[in-house]
């Protein structure tokens, strides 16, 4: 499948298949589906990888300003992620289910294409409402950081950075929502093109506003300003892409009688809340590890930062397949084709297992050289080399779990992943990790042991649930959800 076809042709054939899922899985079907998923997945992975460079550029720039500025930005980023950006990403996941299933109906010739855009507007409306309390919270960050025992100088500067990040909330909401709206229609390359253009511009802005003779202030406030400008540009370009390139024919404009429909808003809230739990439980768990590492020692914190950056980079690979399979499963169920959805799900799981093994093997092969790329501190390097084998094991389950989460979102069952993550991380992983870390004397290694155990449990249960999932029932529920929202 070439890249052009992914932008202009349906993800699924324009035919309605039997509504019963009775056929056995065939290897040839799985291989065929995996091949079709690849061209959809790789642009997403590259797009997310380039998106990470926005934050990395600010870290590099502030690292040249001073240790206090760098620490303040790290604290500001942690606070903004936990209290704002993670909530937006989680709530926006409702678009994955609603828009992809509606697009599947349209592909089958039974749906209203404008309803895809109405789903987008409803979720964005909810996110705009959410942005109000988040903005107020961000404005009063300094007292909260001081109450948490942070260094006063770092707390003051972090609060200043976060205030400059408040204007980025609305553009971030628009960009995240429009990106998912396009992906639900199989338009996967938009994010890659847009961020590919913005990323080098962001790097230039970081230099201009932080390091050049034209910099703003002496304490690095140009870094969050550059990030905010980049988010504004990303949102603007994605909207222009939708208007003039692909996907705009599914947008209905702001029809308030549809946006404010209580029944439809309730459905979006339910899916969005499950998405928030599913996303934030994992996101916040790793912030707990960062805090624990900071308590242990500066060496542990530095090692954790390096390992987390490595695993986040490799995580973008299964993330692309997770979003691709979520979209295709939603399309298949919307088109009343449960057998197709089942094939897509297991093709994605098999692909995820292969990727997990390849990634773990790669990390193990280069573990003795990887840490030196990030640090020349012998103690930090030794600790990274000690934990990398465990991190490689963790990522085996993480990649499988990532794709399983995409399958559940596409099927309209994000609440399953949310409950499992909540149990896995906060009932099992974090308590065990903290116990091993501080009482068992294992320190940072103990935290990783706890979360690795948790994720293997979560991934195993998700696999079982997908194995026993009644795809015919899911297709019927997708159809009933559509009727309920008419």
Coordinates of C-alpha atoms in Angstrom, one line a residue, residues 22 66 89 101 125 141 152 178 205 229 245 250 258 264 304 315 339 354 385-386 396 400 410 419 447 452 483-484:
X22 CA -17.4 -17.6 13.0
X66 CA 22.3 26.7 34.0
X89 CA -4.3 13.0 25.7
X101 CA -16.4 3.5 14.1
X125 CA -15.7 21.2 23.7
X141 CA 1.7 26.6 40.7
X152 CA 12.2 28.0 46.6
X178 CA -7.5 17.1 14.9
X205 CA 13.3 29.4 18.3
X229 CA 4.7 29.1 19.7
X245 CA -5.6 18.6 1.9
X250 CA -16.0 15.0 7.3
X258 CA -25.3 18.7 18.0
X264 CA -24.0 12.5 22.8
X304 CA 16.2 6.9 35.6
X315 CA 7.9 3.0 22.7
X339 CA -14.3 -11.1 11.5
X354 CA 7.8 -9.6 17.1
X385 CA 23.8 -0.9 32.5
X386 CA 22.5 -2.7 35.5
X396 CA 8.4 -6.8 26.0
X400 CA 2.2 -6.0 23.9
X410 CA -10.9 0.5 18.7
X419 CA -9.3 -0.8 35.3
X447 CA 11.0 0.1 41.4
X452 CA 7.8 -5.0 35.3
X483 CA -28.2 4.4 16.6
X484 CA -28.2 5.8 20.1

